[in-house]
PDB file of C-alpha atoms in Angstrom:
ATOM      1  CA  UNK A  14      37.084  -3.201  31.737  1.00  0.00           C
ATOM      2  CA  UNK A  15      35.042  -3.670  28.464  1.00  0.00           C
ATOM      3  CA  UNK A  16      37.072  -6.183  25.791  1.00  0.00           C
ATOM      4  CA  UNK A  17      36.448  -7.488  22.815  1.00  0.00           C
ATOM      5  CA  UNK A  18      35.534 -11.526  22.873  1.00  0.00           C
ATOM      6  CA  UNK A  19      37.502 -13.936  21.754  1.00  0.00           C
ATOM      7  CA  UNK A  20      36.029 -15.588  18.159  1.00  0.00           C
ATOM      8  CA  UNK A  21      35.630 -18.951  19.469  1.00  0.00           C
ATOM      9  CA  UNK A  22      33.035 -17.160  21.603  1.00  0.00           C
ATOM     10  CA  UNK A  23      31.177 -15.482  19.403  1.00  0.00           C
ATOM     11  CA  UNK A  24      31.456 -17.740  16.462  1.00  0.00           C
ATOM     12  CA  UNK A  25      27.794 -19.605  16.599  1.00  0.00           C
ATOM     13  CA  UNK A  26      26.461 -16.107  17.133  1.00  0.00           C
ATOM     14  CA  UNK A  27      27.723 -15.058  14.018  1.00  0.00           C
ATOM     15  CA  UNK A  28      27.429 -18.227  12.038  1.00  0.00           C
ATOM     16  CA  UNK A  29      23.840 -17.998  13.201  1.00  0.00           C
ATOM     17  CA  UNK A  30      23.202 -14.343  11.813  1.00  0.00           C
ATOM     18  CA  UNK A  31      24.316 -15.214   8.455  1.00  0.00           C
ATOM     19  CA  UNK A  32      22.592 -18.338   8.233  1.00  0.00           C
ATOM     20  CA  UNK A  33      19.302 -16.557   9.129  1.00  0.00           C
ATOM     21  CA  UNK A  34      20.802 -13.575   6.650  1.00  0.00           C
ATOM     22  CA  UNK A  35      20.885 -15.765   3.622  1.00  0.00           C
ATOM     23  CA  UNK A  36      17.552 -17.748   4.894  1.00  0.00           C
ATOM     24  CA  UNK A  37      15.825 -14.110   4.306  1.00  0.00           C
ATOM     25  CA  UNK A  38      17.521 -13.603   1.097  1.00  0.00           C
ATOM     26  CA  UNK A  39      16.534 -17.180  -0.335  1.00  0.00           C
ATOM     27  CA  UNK A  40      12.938 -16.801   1.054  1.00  0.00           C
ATOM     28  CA  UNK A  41      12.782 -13.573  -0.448  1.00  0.00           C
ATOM     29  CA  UNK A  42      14.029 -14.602  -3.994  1.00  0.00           C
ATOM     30  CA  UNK A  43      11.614 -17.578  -3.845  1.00  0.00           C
ATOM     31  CA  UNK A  44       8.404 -15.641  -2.715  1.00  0.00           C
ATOM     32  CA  UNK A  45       9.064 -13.310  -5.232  1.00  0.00           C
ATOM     33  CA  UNK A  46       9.743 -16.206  -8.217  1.00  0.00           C
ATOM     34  CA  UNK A  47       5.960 -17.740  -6.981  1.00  0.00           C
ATOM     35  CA  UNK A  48       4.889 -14.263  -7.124  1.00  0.00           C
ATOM     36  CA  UNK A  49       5.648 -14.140 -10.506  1.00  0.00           C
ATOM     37  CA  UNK A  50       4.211 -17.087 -11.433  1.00  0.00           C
ATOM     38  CA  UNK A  51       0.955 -16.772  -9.804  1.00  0.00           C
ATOM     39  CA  UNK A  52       0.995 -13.664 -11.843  1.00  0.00           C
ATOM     40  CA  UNK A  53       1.114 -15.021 -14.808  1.00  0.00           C
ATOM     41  CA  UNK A  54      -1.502 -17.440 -13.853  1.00  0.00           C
ATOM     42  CA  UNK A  55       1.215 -20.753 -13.587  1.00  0.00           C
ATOM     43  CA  UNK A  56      -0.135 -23.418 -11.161  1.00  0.00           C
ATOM     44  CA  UNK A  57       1.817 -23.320  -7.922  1.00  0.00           C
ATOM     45  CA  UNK A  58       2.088 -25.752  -5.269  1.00  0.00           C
ATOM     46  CA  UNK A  59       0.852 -23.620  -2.118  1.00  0.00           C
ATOM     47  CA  UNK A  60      -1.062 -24.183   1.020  1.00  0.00           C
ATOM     48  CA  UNK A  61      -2.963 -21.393   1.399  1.00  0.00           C
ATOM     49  CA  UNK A  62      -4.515 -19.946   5.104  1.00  0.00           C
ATOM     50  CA  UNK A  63      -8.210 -19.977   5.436  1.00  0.00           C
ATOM     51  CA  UNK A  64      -9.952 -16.822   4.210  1.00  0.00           C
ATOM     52  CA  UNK A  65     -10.454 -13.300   6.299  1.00  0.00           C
ATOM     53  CA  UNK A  66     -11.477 -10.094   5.212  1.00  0.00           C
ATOM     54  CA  UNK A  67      -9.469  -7.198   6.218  1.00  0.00           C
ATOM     55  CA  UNK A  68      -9.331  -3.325   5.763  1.00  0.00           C
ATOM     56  CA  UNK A  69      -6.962  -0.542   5.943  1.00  0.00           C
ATOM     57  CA  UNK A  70      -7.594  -0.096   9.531  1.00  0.00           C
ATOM     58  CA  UNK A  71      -8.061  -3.497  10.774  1.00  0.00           C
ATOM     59  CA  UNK A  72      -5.563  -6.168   9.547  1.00  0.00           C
ATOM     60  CA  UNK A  73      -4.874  -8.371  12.595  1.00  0.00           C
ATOM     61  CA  UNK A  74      -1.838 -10.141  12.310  1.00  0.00           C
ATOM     62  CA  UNK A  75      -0.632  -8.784   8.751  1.00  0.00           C
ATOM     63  CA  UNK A  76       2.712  -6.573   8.489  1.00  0.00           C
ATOM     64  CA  UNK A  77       2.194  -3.250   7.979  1.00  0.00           C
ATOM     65  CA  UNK A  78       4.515  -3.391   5.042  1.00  0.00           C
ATOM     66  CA  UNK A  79       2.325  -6.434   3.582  1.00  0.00           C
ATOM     67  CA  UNK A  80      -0.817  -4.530   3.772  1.00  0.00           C
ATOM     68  CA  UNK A  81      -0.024  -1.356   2.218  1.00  0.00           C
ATOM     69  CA  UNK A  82       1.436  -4.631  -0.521  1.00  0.00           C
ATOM     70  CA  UNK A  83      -1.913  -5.870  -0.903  1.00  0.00           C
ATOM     71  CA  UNK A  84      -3.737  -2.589  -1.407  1.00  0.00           C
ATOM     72  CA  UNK A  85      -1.419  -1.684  -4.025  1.00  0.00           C
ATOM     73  CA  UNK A  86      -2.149  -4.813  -5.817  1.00  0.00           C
ATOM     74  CA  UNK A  87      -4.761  -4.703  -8.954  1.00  0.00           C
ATOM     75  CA  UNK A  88      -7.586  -6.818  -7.941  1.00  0.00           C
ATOM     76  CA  UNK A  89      -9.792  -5.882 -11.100  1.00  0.00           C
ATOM     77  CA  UNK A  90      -9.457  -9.545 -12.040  1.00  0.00           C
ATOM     78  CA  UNK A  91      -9.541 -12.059  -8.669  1.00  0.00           C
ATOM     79  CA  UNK A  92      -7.456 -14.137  -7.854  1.00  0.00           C
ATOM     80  CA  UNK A  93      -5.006 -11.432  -7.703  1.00  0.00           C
ATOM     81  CA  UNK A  94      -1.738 -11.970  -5.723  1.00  0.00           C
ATOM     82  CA  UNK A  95       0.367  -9.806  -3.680  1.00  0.00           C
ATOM     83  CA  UNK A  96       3.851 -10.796  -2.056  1.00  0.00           C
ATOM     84  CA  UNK A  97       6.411  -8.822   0.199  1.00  0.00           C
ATOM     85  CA  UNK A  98       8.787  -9.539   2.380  1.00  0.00           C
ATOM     86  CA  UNK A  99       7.756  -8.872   6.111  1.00  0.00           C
ATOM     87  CA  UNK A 100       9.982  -8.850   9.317  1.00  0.00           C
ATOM     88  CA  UNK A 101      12.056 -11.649  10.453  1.00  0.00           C
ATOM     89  CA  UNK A 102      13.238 -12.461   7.178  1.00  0.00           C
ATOM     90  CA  UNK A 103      10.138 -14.302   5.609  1.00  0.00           C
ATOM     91  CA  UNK A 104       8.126 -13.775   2.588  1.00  0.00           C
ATOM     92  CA  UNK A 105       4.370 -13.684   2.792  1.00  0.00           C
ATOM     93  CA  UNK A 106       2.382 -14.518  -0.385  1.00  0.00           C
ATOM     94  CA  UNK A 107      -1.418 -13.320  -0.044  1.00  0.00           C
ATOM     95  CA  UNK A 108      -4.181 -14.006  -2.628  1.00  0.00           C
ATOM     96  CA  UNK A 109      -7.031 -11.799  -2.877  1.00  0.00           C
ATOM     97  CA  UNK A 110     -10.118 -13.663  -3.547  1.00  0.00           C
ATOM     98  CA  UNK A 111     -12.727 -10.763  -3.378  1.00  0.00           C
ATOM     99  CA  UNK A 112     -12.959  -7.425  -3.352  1.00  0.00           C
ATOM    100  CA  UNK A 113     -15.604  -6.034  -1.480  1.00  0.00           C
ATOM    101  CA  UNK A 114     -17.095  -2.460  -2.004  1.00  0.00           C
ATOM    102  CA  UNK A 115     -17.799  -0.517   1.139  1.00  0.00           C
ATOM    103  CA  UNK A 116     -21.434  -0.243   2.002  1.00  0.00           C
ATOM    104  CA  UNK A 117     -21.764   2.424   4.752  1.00  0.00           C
ATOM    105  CA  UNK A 118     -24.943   2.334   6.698  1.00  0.00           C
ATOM    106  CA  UNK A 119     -26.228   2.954   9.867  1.00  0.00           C
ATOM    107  CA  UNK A 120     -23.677   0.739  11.306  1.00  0.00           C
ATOM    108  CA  UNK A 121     -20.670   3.141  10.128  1.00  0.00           C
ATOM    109  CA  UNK A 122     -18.736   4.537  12.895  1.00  0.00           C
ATOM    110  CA  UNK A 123     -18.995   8.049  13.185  1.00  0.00           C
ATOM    111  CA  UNK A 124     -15.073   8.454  13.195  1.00  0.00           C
ATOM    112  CA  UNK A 125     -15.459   6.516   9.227  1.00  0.00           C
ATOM    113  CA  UNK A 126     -18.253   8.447   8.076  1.00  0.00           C
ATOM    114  CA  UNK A 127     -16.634  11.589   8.820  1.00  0.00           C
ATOM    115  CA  UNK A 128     -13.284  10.207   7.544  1.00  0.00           C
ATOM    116  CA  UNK A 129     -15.253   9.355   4.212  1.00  0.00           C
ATOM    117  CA  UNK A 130     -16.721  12.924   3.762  1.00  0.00           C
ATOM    118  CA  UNK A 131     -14.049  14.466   3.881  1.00  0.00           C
ATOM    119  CA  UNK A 132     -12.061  12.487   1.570  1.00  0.00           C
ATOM    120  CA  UNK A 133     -15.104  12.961  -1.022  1.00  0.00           C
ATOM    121  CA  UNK A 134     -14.626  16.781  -0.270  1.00  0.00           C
ATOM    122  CA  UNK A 135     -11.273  16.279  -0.721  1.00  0.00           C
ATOM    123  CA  UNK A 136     -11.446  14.489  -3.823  1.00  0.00           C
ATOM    124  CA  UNK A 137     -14.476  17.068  -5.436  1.00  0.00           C
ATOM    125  CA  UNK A 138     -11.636  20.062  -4.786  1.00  0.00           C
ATOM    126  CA  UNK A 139      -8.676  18.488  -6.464  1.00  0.00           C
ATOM    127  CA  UNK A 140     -11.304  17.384  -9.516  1.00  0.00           C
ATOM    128  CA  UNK A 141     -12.214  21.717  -9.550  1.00  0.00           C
ATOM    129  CA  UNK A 142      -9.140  22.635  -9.272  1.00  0.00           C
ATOM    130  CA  UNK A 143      -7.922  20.248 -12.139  1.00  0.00           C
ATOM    131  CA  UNK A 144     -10.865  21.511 -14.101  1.00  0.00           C
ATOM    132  CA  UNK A 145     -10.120  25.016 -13.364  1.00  0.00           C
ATOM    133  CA  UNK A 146      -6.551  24.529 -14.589  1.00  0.00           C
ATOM    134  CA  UNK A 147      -8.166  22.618 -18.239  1.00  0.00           C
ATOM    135  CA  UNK A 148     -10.069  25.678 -18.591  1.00  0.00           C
ATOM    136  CA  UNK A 149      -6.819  28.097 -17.720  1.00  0.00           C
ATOM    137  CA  UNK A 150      -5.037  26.054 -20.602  1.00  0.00           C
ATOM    138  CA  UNK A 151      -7.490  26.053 -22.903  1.00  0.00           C
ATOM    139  CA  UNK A 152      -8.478  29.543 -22.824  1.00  0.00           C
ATOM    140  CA  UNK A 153      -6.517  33.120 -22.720  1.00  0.00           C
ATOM    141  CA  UNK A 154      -7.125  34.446 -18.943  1.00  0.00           C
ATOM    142  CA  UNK A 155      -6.343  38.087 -18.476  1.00  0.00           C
ATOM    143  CA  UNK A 156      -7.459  40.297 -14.988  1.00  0.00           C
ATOM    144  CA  UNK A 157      -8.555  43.345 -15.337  1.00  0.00           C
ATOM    145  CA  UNK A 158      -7.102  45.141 -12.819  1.00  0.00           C
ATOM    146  CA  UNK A 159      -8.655  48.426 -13.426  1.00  0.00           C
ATOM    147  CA  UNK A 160     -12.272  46.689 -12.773  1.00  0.00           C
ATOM    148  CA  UNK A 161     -11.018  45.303  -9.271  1.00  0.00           C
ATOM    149  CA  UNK A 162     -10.056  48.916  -8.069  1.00  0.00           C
ATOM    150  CA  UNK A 163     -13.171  50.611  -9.616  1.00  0.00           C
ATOM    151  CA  UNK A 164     -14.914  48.597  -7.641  1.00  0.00           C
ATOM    152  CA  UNK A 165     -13.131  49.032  -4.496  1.00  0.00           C
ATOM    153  CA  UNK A 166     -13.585  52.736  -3.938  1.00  0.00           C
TER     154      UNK A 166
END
């Protein structure tokens, strides 16, 4: 039958989870004072991985959480930094160097270049629709009923 374990057994389990518990919430706090500094363009004493490149779609090795963190970030003025806390309790600090403008060529994928067209079709409704609601705003709009059902018969 099932039983609950005595403490003694279970102690170093425990004592283990909130050791790592606190770990997270000290590396979190610290990452996020750097952050802050780095920010405000303080010297900090880092050791930085070598440089990659990544995308959207292809960040090898990067959280999920962490990328969507540095694609938020303004990078109008490089270095820019970005900081979050990713799984396992650590906090990852990433500096963007460069931002690079996508060139689409030849070399696109077709999957991309349709994915790009359509988000420029996308983004050409929502600017008419925005415009059509300026001009709504700006100026009286009445129907004319009358005209619609002439028109039908």
């Amino acid at each position: 039958p099932a039983q609950q374990p005595a403490l003694v057994a279970v102690q170093q389990t425990i004592e283990k989870i909130l050791v790592r518990q606190e770990a997270a919430k000290l590396a979190a706090k610290d990452g996020a004072d750097k952050l802050a500094r780095l920010q405000k363009g303080e010297s900090v004493s880092l050791s930085w991985a070598a440089s990659r490149g990544i995308t959207r779609a292809h960040a090898p090795q990067i959280a999920p959480e962490a990328v969507a963190e540095v694609f938020k970030t303004d990078a109008a003025k490089t270095p820019a930094y970005a900081g979050t806390q990713v799984p396992g309790g650590a906090y990852a600090l990433y500096r963007i160097a460069a931002v690079k403008k996508f060139a689409g060529g030849a070399d696109e994928p077709p999957a991309a270049r349709a994915l790009r067209q359509k988000y420029a079709q996308t983004v050409a409704e929502q600017e008419l629709m925005a415009w059509m609601d300026a001009l709504k705003t700006r100026h009286a709009v009445t129907i004319n009923k009358a005209a619609f059902e002439a028109k039908e018969k």
